[in-house]
XYZ file of C-alpha atoms in Angstrom:
699
model
C 0.000 0.000 0.000
C 2.827 2.393 0.903
C 4.568 1.736 -2.403
C 1.313 2.293 -4.280
C 0.845 5.672 -2.596
C 4.431 6.717 -3.315
C 4.139 5.669 -6.945
C 0.869 7.578 -7.347
C 2.413 10.865 -6.167
C 3.111 13.165 -9.091
C 6.669 14.105 -8.190
C 6.965 16.195 -11.360
C 4.324 18.601 -10.031
C 6.087 21.589 -8.464
C 3.157 22.226 -6.098
C 3.315 18.650 -4.809
C 7.042 19.001 -4.139
C 6.508 22.326 -2.352
C 3.759 20.908 -0.110
C 5.848 17.821 0.723
C 8.828 19.978 1.666
C 6.649 22.321 3.725
C 5.343 19.344 5.719
C 8.666 17.581 6.214
C 11.266 20.337 6.603
C 10.186 21.656 10.050
C 10.373 18.144 11.481
C 13.723 17.506 9.835
C 15.089 20.797 11.129
C 14.386 19.704 14.702
C 16.314 16.458 14.140
C 19.147 18.287 12.402
C 19.587 21.220 14.780
C 18.709 19.881 18.224
C 21.890 19.894 20.367
C 22.974 16.682 22.088
C 25.596 15.839 24.660
C 28.571 13.852 23.370
C 27.334 10.493 24.688
C 23.811 11.161 23.396
C 25.169 12.046 19.946
C 27.164 8.804 19.912
C 24.081 6.797 20.880
C 21.924 8.601 18.300
C 24.450 8.022 15.507
C 24.907 4.339 16.381
C 21.144 3.774 16.543
C 20.461 5.354 13.151
C 23.354 3.508 11.495
C 22.516 0.091 12.990
C 18.812 0.291 12.209
C 19.521 1.453 8.650
C 22.117 -1.277 8.124
C 19.756 -4.000 9.328
C 16.769 -2.661 7.404
C 18.880 -2.314 4.244
C 20.073 -5.916 4.460
C 16.792 -7.564 5.450
C 14.326 -5.718 3.213
C 14.477 -5.037 -0.498
C 11.872 -2.597 -1.783
C 11.769 0.919 -3.158
C 10.229 2.171 0.076
C 13.294 0.938 1.987
C 15.570 2.710 -0.490
C 13.672 5.959 0.081
C 13.906 5.507 3.870
C 17.670 4.966 3.611
C 18.011 8.055 1.415
C 16.086 10.162 3.934
C 18.195 8.772 6.784
C 21.387 9.581 4.888
C 20.242 13.106 4.063
C 19.229 13.671 7.694
C 22.582 12.560 9.114
C 24.408 14.598 6.484
C 22.363 17.675 7.277
C 23.001 17.190 11.003
C 26.721 16.920 10.310
C 26.745 20.085 8.229
C 24.700 22.053 10.739
C 27.297 21.150 13.355
C 30.117 21.734 10.852
C 29.040 25.296 10.045
C 28.176 26.261 13.637
C 31.050 24.607 15.502
C 34.197 24.185 13.368
C 34.948 27.544 11.746
C 36.594 29.457 14.614
C 39.867 30.097 12.790
C 42.653 32.257 14.256
C 45.068 32.628 11.315
C 44.419 34.023 7.814
C 45.831 30.889 6.172
C 43.466 28.761 8.240
C 40.520 30.888 7.094
C 41.460 30.387 3.448
C 42.189 26.654 3.651
C 39.339 25.997 6.059
C 36.716 27.540 3.812
C 38.203 25.787 0.771
C 37.733 22.464 2.563
C 34.195 23.404 3.584
C 33.397 24.355 -0.029
C 34.695 20.986 -1.242
C 32.495 19.201 1.296
C 29.463 21.270 0.278
C 30.058 20.322 -3.363
C 30.293 16.633 -2.474
C 27.100 16.689 -0.434
C 25.278 18.643 -3.145
C 26.183 16.061 -5.784
C 25.241 13.243 -3.403
C 21.848 14.803 -2.668
C 21.154 15.502 -6.342
C 22.089 11.905 -7.088
C 19.540 10.728 -4.527
C 16.927 12.947 -6.166
C 17.835 11.587 -9.608
C 17.452 7.951 -8.627
C 14.505 8.193 -6.225
C 12.141 6.271 -8.512
C 13.739 4.541 -11.534
C 11.561 3.705 -14.515
C 11.712 0.082 -15.700
C 10.537 0.240 -19.300
C 9.635 -2.945 -21.123
C 8.888 -3.801 -24.733
C 5.943 -2.064 -26.404
C 4.653 -4.345 -29.131
C 4.554 -2.980 -32.672
C 1.375 -3.236 -34.786
C 0.858 -6.561 -36.558
C 0.425 -4.658 -39.818
C 3.965 -3.728 -40.946
C 2.520 -1.075 -43.238
C 1.970 1.013 -40.086
C 5.644 0.837 -39.121
C 7.623 4.032 -39.751
C 10.668 4.435 -41.980
C 14.051 4.517 -40.246
C 17.437 5.818 -41.376
C 20.506 4.375 -39.656
C 23.473 6.758 -39.414
C 26.964 5.363 -38.765
C 29.443 8.280 -38.588
C 33.186 7.648 -38.944
C 36.304 9.749 -39.296
C 39.602 7.913 -38.772
C 38.589 4.432 -37.568
C 39.770 1.334 -39.495
C 37.402 -0.362 -41.936
C 37.688 -3.641 -39.986
C 35.834 -1.959 -37.096
C 33.283 -0.028 -39.152
C 32.394 -2.886 -41.491
C 31.110 -5.081 -38.641
C 28.742 -2.318 -37.512
C 27.502 -1.795 -41.084
C 26.811 -5.496 -41.604
C 25.073 -5.810 -38.237
C 22.866 -2.825 -39.113
C 21.828 -4.624 -42.291
C 20.747 -7.589 -40.143
C 18.322 -5.556 -38.010
C 14.806 -7.000 -38.118
C 12.864 -4.299 -39.960
C 11.108 -4.196 -43.346
C 13.773 -3.599 -45.992
C 11.634 -1.024 -47.799
C 11.452 1.007 -44.590
C 15.145 0.888 -43.657
C 18.069 2.845 -45.106
C 21.646 2.617 -43.839
C 24.080 5.496 -44.281
C 27.849 5.309 -43.822
C 28.861 8.888 -42.986
C 32.561 9.081 -43.819
C 34.232 12.304 -42.738
C 37.528 10.696 -43.684
C 36.674 10.636 -47.432
C 38.282 7.211 -47.903
C 38.000 5.337 -51.165
C 38.125 1.927 -49.440
C 35.075 2.882 -47.351
C 33.198 4.015 -50.439
C 33.922 0.704 -52.170
C 32.830 -1.311 -49.122
C 29.572 0.651 -48.938
C 28.924 -0.120 -52.593
C 29.718 -3.826 -52.103
C 27.536 -4.018 -48.981
C 24.669 -2.107 -50.572
C 24.455 0.845 -48.185
C 24.441 4.601 -48.803
C 27.803 6.375 -48.658
C 27.808 10.056 -47.695
C 30.728 12.428 -47.328
C 31.223 16.199 -47.279
C 33.864 18.662 -48.368
C 34.319 20.362 -44.977
C 34.334 18.626 -41.589
C 32.846 21.541 -39.663
C 31.349 20.782 -36.229
C 32.886 17.271 -36.262
C 30.405 14.472 -35.499
C 27.444 16.828 -35.025
C 28.113 18.423 -38.414
C 28.432 14.997 -40.014
C 25.042 13.950 -38.651
C 23.370 17.223 -39.629
C 24.706 16.909 -43.175
C 23.167 13.435 -43.384
C 19.828 14.685 -42.037
C 19.612 17.020 -45.027
C 20.249 14.155 -47.466
C 17.873 11.559 -46.016
C 14.149 11.462 -45.247
C 13.256 8.614 -42.849
C 10.651 9.295 -40.145
C 13.198 8.305 -37.500
C 16.977 8.219 -37.253
C 18.952 5.549 -35.406
C 22.530 6.562 -34.630
C 25.436 4.219 -33.861
C 29.047 5.110 -33.282
C 31.047 3.165 -35.833
C 32.261 0.637 -33.224
C 28.811 0.091 -31.631
C 27.416 -3.075 -33.187
C 23.589 -3.261 -33.063
C 21.657 -6.455 -32.397
C 18.924 -7.660 -34.710
C 16.232 -6.691 -32.181
C 17.289 -3.040 -31.773
C 14.368 -1.428 -33.618
C 11.864 -4.028 -32.430
C 12.811 -3.100 -28.863
C 12.691 0.671 -29.225
C 10.254 1.750 -31.924
C 7.024 0.683 -30.216
C 7.415 3.467 -27.665
C 7.327 6.114 -30.398
C 4.003 4.797 -31.666
C 2.631 4.818 -28.111
C 3.940 8.303 -27.182
C 3.757 10.798 -30.039
C 5.714 13.400 -28.037
C 8.654 11.029 -27.599
C 11.748 12.398 -29.374
C 14.527 10.069 -28.150
C 14.718 6.450 -27.065
C 18.162 5.686 -25.660
C 19.618 2.250 -24.865
C 22.759 1.454 -22.837
C 26.300 1.739 -24.138
C 27.535 -1.793 -23.513
C 31.216 -2.632 -24.018
C 32.445 -6.115 -24.792
C 36.093 -5.101 -24.395
C 37.674 -3.971 -21.099
C 38.537 -0.326 -20.584
C 42.079 0.549 -19.389
C 41.085 0.471 -15.713
C 39.561 -2.999 -16.029
C 42.389 -4.334 -18.174
C 45.330 -2.921 -16.232
C 43.920 -3.885 -12.824
C 42.686 -7.208 -14.257
C 39.147 -6.755 -12.908
C 37.136 -7.113 -16.138
C 33.979 -9.072 -15.327
C 34.783 -8.858 -11.612
C 34.102 -5.156 -10.948
C 31.277 -3.271 -12.748
C 32.434 -1.118 -15.633
C 32.717 2.644 -15.020
C 29.771 3.453 -17.279
C 27.399 0.891 -15.787
C 26.368 3.220 -12.959
C 25.117 5.780 -15.479
C 23.349 3.298 -17.747
C 22.195 0.970 -14.974
C 20.995 3.479 -12.361
C 21.176 7.132 -13.398
C 19.415 6.899 -16.753
C 16.467 4.966 -15.300
C 16.193 7.616 -12.608
C 16.410 10.400 -15.196
C 13.606 8.745 -17.129
C 11.188 9.304 -14.255
C 11.865 13.039 -14.471
C 11.643 12.963 -18.295
C 15.335 13.840 -18.522
C 17.072 10.700 -19.780
C 19.912 11.870 -21.991
C 20.670 11.193 -25.615
C 24.168 9.711 -25.428
C 25.304 10.029 -29.044
C 24.922 6.367 -30.005
C 22.629 3.338 -29.613
C 19.572 5.582 -29.776
C 16.601 6.419 -32.010
C 15.545 10.037 -32.590
C 12.425 11.448 -34.200
C 13.340 13.447 -37.294
C 10.543 16.010 -36.933
C 11.699 16.773 -33.372
C 15.291 17.224 -34.551
C 14.119 19.546 -37.304
C 12.190 21.532 -34.700
C 15.401 22.346 -32.781
C 17.543 22.885 -35.884
C 19.234 19.469 -35.888
C 21.960 18.033 -33.673
C 23.407 20.711 -31.367
C 26.743 22.121 -32.594
C 27.504 24.752 -29.937
C 29.419 22.357 -27.646
C 31.613 19.264 -27.951
C 28.998 17.136 -26.139
C 26.443 17.454 -28.899
C 24.367 14.559 -27.557
C 23.517 15.928 -24.086
C 22.992 19.411 -25.504
C 20.591 18.035 -28.121
C 18.623 16.310 -25.350
C 18.457 19.561 -23.378
C 17.148 21.446 -26.408
C 14.482 18.798 -27.021
C 13.399 18.980 -23.387
C 13.085 22.766 -23.599
C 10.743 22.293 -26.578
C 8.479 20.015 -24.528
C 9.428 16.684 -26.108
C 9.687 13.480 -24.076
C 12.884 11.455 -23.765
C 12.945 7.753 -22.876
C 15.401 5.068 -21.843
C 15.265 1.269 -22.028
C 17.842 -0.442 -19.812
C 18.383 -3.422 -22.110
C 21.631 -3.448 -24.141
C 20.797 -3.554 -27.847
C 24.288 -2.817 -29.132
C 27.857 -3.334 -27.972
C 31.071 -1.518 -28.695
C 34.732 -1.092 -27.919
C 35.859 0.652 -24.754
C 38.773 3.083 -24.858
C 41.937 1.108 -25.492
C 44.581 3.074 -23.588
C 44.625 5.156 -20.445
C 45.702 8.168 -22.490
C 42.670 7.799 -24.789
C 40.420 7.241 -21.784
C 41.612 10.449 -20.109
C 41.228 12.480 -23.319
C 37.700 11.180 -23.840
C 36.700 12.209 -20.301
C 38.312 15.623 -20.807
C 36.084 16.154 -23.846
C 32.988 15.081 -21.903
C 33.844 17.353 -18.968
C 34.626 20.318 -21.220
C 31.396 19.840 -23.142
C 29.258 19.644 -20.015
C 30.937 22.783 -18.671
C 30.219 24.497 -21.994
C 26.515 23.643 -21.758
C 26.393 24.821 -18.148
C 27.957 28.086 -19.266
C 25.912 28.871 -22.392
C 22.609 27.003 -21.886
C 22.337 26.611 -18.129
C 19.445 24.297 -17.180
C 18.637 26.416 -14.115
C 17.619 29.282 -16.408
C 15.514 29.616 -19.514
C 12.090 28.284 -20.358
C 10.643 24.878 -21.063
C 12.017 22.722 -18.227
C 10.289 21.366 -15.146
C 12.089 21.351 -11.813
C 13.011 17.663 -12.056
C 14.515 18.163 -15.506
C 16.509 21.196 -14.369
C 17.983 19.258 -11.469
C 18.802 16.149 -13.533
C 20.547 18.120 -16.270
C 22.379 20.240 -13.693
C 23.531 17.112 -11.851
C 25.090 15.733 -15.020
C 26.934 18.986 -15.658
C 27.990 19.774 -12.109
C 29.186 16.202 -11.732
C 32.185 17.049 -13.938
C 33.279 19.894 -11.651
C 34.683 17.454 -9.088
C 38.347 18.048 -9.899
C 38.851 20.976 -7.487
C 37.082 19.322 -4.506
C 38.855 16.031 -5.182
C 42.287 17.670 -5.212
C 41.436 19.532 -2.002
C 40.551 16.255 -0.269
C 43.834 14.737 -1.453
C 46.023 17.480 0.035
C 43.965 18.850 2.959
C 45.340 16.585 5.754
C 48.892 17.807 5.073
C 47.882 21.252 6.332
C 47.945 19.878 9.875
C 50.465 17.030 9.544
C 53.216 19.137 7.926
C 52.404 22.757 8.775
C 50.291 22.460 11.919
C 47.445 24.577 10.493
C 44.094 23.678 12.031
C 41.647 24.062 9.162
C 39.028 22.061 11.056
C 38.548 23.850 14.388
C 37.223 21.158 16.706
C 38.301 18.042 18.567
C 38.954 14.760 16.789
C 36.237 13.082 18.878
C 33.648 15.625 17.720
C 34.623 15.020 14.097
C 34.300 11.294 14.680
C 30.834 11.347 16.284
C 29.321 13.730 13.728
C 31.158 12.850 10.510
C 31.128 9.063 10.865
C 27.301 8.668 10.833
C 27.139 10.977 7.804
C 29.789 8.981 5.922
C 28.434 5.612 7.060
C 24.871 6.393 5.968
C 26.104 7.685 2.603
C 27.764 4.308 2.042
C 24.702 2.332 3.195
C 22.292 4.280 0.985
C 24.699 4.334 -1.978
C 25.269 0.607 -1.667
C 21.532 -0.069 -1.665
C 20.947 2.095 -4.734
C 23.876 1.153 -6.948
C 25.632 -1.997 -5.739
C 24.454 -3.893 -8.793
C 26.286 -1.438 -11.057
C 29.010 0.206 -8.914
C 30.975 -1.195 -5.992
C 31.629 1.072 -3.022
C 34.752 3.282 -3.118
C 35.427 2.654 -6.818
C 34.029 6.068 -7.619
C 36.991 7.449 -5.651
C 39.328 5.716 -8.098
C 37.722 7.185 -11.211
C 37.506 10.700 -9.767
C 41.054 10.707 -8.387
C 42.521 9.347 -11.604
C 40.909 12.047 -13.748
C 40.791 15.047 -11.395
C 44.174 16.588 -12.347
C 43.290 16.398 -16.042
C 39.771 17.847 -15.823
C 40.685 20.873 -13.714
C 41.992 23.185 -16.436
C 39.592 22.217 -19.292
C 36.532 22.739 -17.081
C 37.746 26.101 -15.781
C 38.649 27.277 -19.294
C 35.260 26.168 -20.652
C 33.511 28.196 -17.977
C 35.542 31.288 -18.892
C 35.619 30.798 -22.659
C 33.142 28.111 -23.795
C 34.366 28.326 -27.408
C 37.918 27.248 -26.535
C 39.114 23.780 -27.550
C 38.382 21.358 -30.381
C 36.438 18.112 -30.742
C 38.736 15.119 -30.232
C 37.806 11.764 -31.762
C 38.334 8.721 -29.533
C 40.037 6.257 -31.843
C 39.131 2.573 -31.560
C 40.671 -0.590 -32.915
C 44.149 0.872 -33.452
C 45.986 0.774 -30.107
C 48.154 -2.270 -29.413
C 50.816 -2.837 -26.750
C 53.550 -5.310 -27.612
C 54.971 -5.070 -24.087
C 53.817 -4.194 -20.610
C 54.825 -0.598 -20.005
C 54.319 2.158 -17.473
C 52.877 5.407 -18.834
C 54.950 7.908 -16.846
C 53.493 11.069 -18.468
C 49.895 10.097 -17.716
C 50.831 8.979 -14.187
C 52.818 12.124 -13.305
C 50.004 13.935 -11.406
C 49.205 10.763 -9.464
C 52.875 10.303 -8.593
C 53.095 13.898 -7.358
C 50.000 13.565 -5.185
C 51.153 10.201 -3.873
C 54.541 11.647 -2.972
C 52.945 14.558 -1.123
C 50.735 12.172 0.876
C 53.678 9.901 1.703
C 55.619 12.935 2.963
C 52.632 13.893 5.090
C 52.384 10.366 6.454
C 56.070 10.187 7.345
C 56.246 13.705 8.774
C 53.084 13.193 10.812
C 54.333 9.939 12.325
C 57.804 11.306 13.127
C 56.975 14.886 14.135
C 53.530 14.550 15.705
C 53.614 11.007 17.095
C 57.278 10.175 17.776
C 58.315 13.685 18.856
C 54.877 14.273 20.419
C 54.216 17.641 18.752
C 50.584 18.547 18.211
C 47.382 16.892 19.378
C 47.620 13.117 19.195
C 43.928 12.490 18.403
C 43.923 15.105 15.642
C 47.139 13.642 14.277
C 45.697 10.126 14.078
C 42.532 11.419 12.415
C 44.623 13.074 9.680
C 46.896 10.039 9.394
C 43.888 7.797 8.694
C 42.767 10.310 6.075
C 46.214 10.239 4.441
C 46.306 6.421 4.467
C 42.950 6.338 2.667
C 44.322 8.793 0.085
C 47.416 6.624 -0.394
C 45.292 3.511 -1.012
C 43.323 5.342 -3.701
C 46.425 6.924 -5.284
C 48.358 3.661 -5.355
C 45.483 1.957 -7.164
C 45.376 4.837 -9.661
C 49.128 4.511 -10.126
C 48.883 0.862 -11.111
C 46.233 1.711 -13.695
C 48.997 3.566 -15.563
C 50.832 0.262 -15.971
C 49.489 -0.671 -19.398
C 49.153 -4.413 -19.911
C 50.380 -6.103 -23.061
C 47.707 -6.433 -25.747
C 48.618 -8.117 -29.025
C 45.185 -8.986 -30.366
C 43.942 -6.663 -33.058
C 40.298 -7.339 -32.157
C 38.827 -8.055 -28.696
C 37.264 -11.426 -28.059
C 33.773 -12.047 -26.711
C 33.255 -15.048 -24.455
C 30.227 -16.969 -25.718
C 29.266 -20.613 -26.122
C 27.651 -21.355 -29.496
C 26.999 -24.786 -31.009
C 29.312 -25.598 -33.907
C 30.117 -28.435 -36.272
C 33.471 -29.356 -37.869
C 33.232 -30.944 -41.309
C 36.349 -33.066 -41.731
C 37.874 -33.886 -45.157
C 37.059 -37.593 -44.683
C 33.344 -36.796 -44.619
C 32.875 -37.112 -40.871
C 31.237 -34.410 -38.739
C 32.527 -33.480 -35.320
C 30.245 -31.445 -33.043
C 31.840 -28.836 -30.800
C 31.148 -25.443 -29.230
C 32.768 -22.037 -29.328
C 34.494 -20.586 -26.272
C 34.854 -17.064 -27.631
C 34.832 -15.176 -30.908
C 36.010 -11.963 -32.512
C 35.639 -10.413 -35.948
C 38.746 -12.329 -37.030
C 38.482 -15.716 -35.391
C 37.072 -18.242 -32.944
C 38.221 -20.409 -30.092
C 36.589 -23.823 -30.428
C 36.276 -26.508 -27.721
C 36.397 -30.058 -29.109
C 34.790 -33.045 -27.343
C 37.062 -34.874 -24.841
C 39.636 -37.074 -26.527
C 39.610 -35.259 -29.881
C 42.432 -33.105 -31.221
C 43.249 -31.434 -34.530
C 46.605 -30.207 -35.789
C 47.401 -26.620 -36.671
C 47.948 -25.501 -40.237
C 44.850 -26.995 -41.796
C 41.921 -25.183 -43.368
C 38.611 -26.777 -42.401
C 34.948 -25.981 -42.858
C 33.113 -24.944 -39.694
C 29.377 -24.603 -39.201
C 28.096 -22.104 -36.620
C 24.471 -22.429 -35.508
C 21.842 -19.868 -34.531
C 18.787 -21.909 -33.626
C 18.137 -24.198 -36.588
C 20.026 -21.879 -38.949
C 23.627 -22.730 -39.839
C 26.356 -20.871 -41.668
C 29.378 -22.715 -43.048
C 32.690 -20.938 -43.534
C 36.322 -21.936 -44.039
C 38.673 -21.388 -41.083
C 42.412 -21.849 -40.750
C 43.526 -23.754 -37.641
C 46.190 -21.490 -36.124
C 46.385 -23.322 -32.774
C 45.869 -27.066 -32.624
C 44.892 -29.458 -29.834
C 41.632 -29.993 -28.013
C 40.932 -26.248 -27.975
C 41.362 -24.833 -31.459
C 42.355 -21.304 -32.357
C 40.656 -20.538 -35.676
C 41.370 -17.629 -37.991
C 38.829 -16.387 -40.503
C 40.153 -16.121 -44.038
C 39.121 -13.673 -46.732
C 35.343 -13.667 -46.939
C 32.897 -12.106 -49.338
C 30.689 -9.349 -47.980
C 27.777 -11.780 -48.004
C 29.688 -14.325 -45.884
C 30.884 -11.577 -43.525
C 27.266 -10.553 -43.023
C 26.245 -14.143 -42.258
C 29.038 -14.417 -39.712
C 27.983 -11.185 -37.999
C 24.378 -12.408 -37.852
C 25.292 -15.484 -35.806
C 27.783 -13.686 -33.558
C 27.722 -9.968 -32.788
C 24.144 -9.195 -33.836
C 22.442 -11.951 -31.840
C 19.578 -10.420 -29.859
C 20.506 -12.282 -26.666
C 24.217 -11.437 -26.745
C 24.489 -8.587 -24.304
C 21.164 -8.477 -22.453
C 21.879 -11.791 -20.712
C 24.960 -10.288 -19.029
C 23.374 -6.968 -18.042
C 22.775 -6.234 -14.372
C 24.115 -9.540 -13.041
C 27.338 -8.183 -11.574
C 28.787 -9.707 -8.433
C 27.461 -7.771 -5.459
C 29.653 -7.058 -2.442
C 29.213 -4.979 0.693
C 31.244 -1.771 1.226
C 33.696 -3.441 3.621
C 34.494 -6.221 1.158
C 34.837 -3.671 -1.629
C 37.331 -1.656 0.415
C 39.315 -4.791 1.263
C 39.552 -5.595 -2.445
C 40.665 -2.044 -3.133
C 43.341 -2.399 -0.457
C 44.492 -5.549 -2.196
C 44.943 -3.706 -5.485
C 46.823 -0.900 -3.737
C 49.163 -3.091 -1.705
C 49.766 -6.108 -3.955
C 50.112 -4.592 -7.421
C 53.555 -3.229 -6.542
C 54.948 -6.574 -7.731
C 54.139 -5.536 -11.282
C 56.474 -2.530 -10.897
C 59.406 -4.458 -9.460
C 62.886 -3.507 -10.747
C 63.235 -6.913 -12.395
C 60.612 -5.870 -14.918
C 61.750 -3.646 -17.741
C 59.625 -0.573 -18.086
C 59.445 1.222 -21.350
């Protein structure tokens, strides 16, 4: 009954929100502001934390999530009321400056946390909307695949998979948008039977490429895929029904799913063990945004309504994050935006840490540009929920300054003796610990399926030094900077190597924290200078920083990668047709665009060097292709030879474009509690040093 009442509340109604706040805030203020003796505060904090921990573990409903969010917000607000009223009695100018910088960083962190709670308060779980039985009622769709400098081996797979999408052929047109003007791409498009479009000037990068194609095509809807995002056959069947149900719907976005590990996963060897960085956004945030009608267009794996795009003048070109800005413009015009949390395409993650950092710099700069020139807090057309969701996405990239402050703040006391937190260590403990503990409990309940506790610290710390300047420059001069393409399918590492340039900021911060640790232990503990409790509080803070920084440091140790194409683990039935006429049934272990790994039945082996015919099955359908046996034995390594475009398409149909490929692995990550997650993080920080031993040659 409680859940029914909560679900029936129209949270998008500003009057409803105002009345709810008016009823709740006075009561919350009493809890937040009422003074307690030290022992009473300890008892209050322990009671709230224990009850919340037990409730969070025993019960699993949306009502419990909301209760945990309210408990977290309450303890945070109580901490900050105490923080502002009891810890700012500075005596030195330098303490004023550093103290208020630290307070500002904390305020930013709590603001983002609270906005995140608001975003994810009631996620929307969309399901399939069935299309009409009469295919004549289905709309026409143009598929745009933009490319600039990516290799044909990557782009061709996406093109062939797009041709395999289940949609009437007379209502589907595929366009290869080549801003690289390459003759080989033009020939492939002709051989494959798709449209090839290019332009004389590459103005506005990807956005300009898409807008040029909009002028030269006429489908009712446009599906956009980055050239390395391979769609499944069911993509349009899964998304298009919502447009026929909701005529104001302008965008239907699906997750960006990656079948290759990103540099963090690869270099720490946690692929498949720790949720990918982007899974929090596509697994939690986007569903929450959908409730507020603010789910973003993410540039790929989405369908857009052409008439809506025409209404806003096409894809936005004013910033380097054309996708989010386009979504904002559509929202201002009153269109609806939707999200289905079922992967319907899969692509390649960034292949090197350098590329990963540069991609995030572009995202951060673009979001700062939007915040500067089209701020969601101002202007017409947005409801309160939309304003807050868009603002959260933009403000979320401003974390570099607060993160750097947290990484260096404890050294103010340990090295220089400046008290930028004017209170006793015990007071900090009894007020800050419940706030931090409840943030972990609520965060774990909301996102554990898609983000393990403390891993957000890794991503933010790794990128913070690189985002600082681009974000600040974008706020001052939003037109500064160029669009940078994230190249895929070209980076290979013949040896393990440590990327010193990319790790330099992490090394500097780590060194500063190690100095603070050593100086604090020797000067404050051994020589007994300063307050011992305050010293230990700052030492624990520094140790936490060191754990995070060490893990970030090991991410810069790039692991060897010789394969030109990533492999996807998947078991598919197969048959081997031997030259003597016999058939041997087997199964695949993994596949890529260039080969397979094939598991033979026990007791069977084949020698390398032979070319044999292999049949791969999808249901009752079989494709037969010649493969060269590169690795013999009971587990064969097979290499695909030169295939016609028709055979390549058949191969893609039974591998990458299978409708069940990616959805079956979505949202089934290993779930661990915050303590276990921190222990694992400690393991990465303390054990990975073996990889950097002097016996290993670093290049």
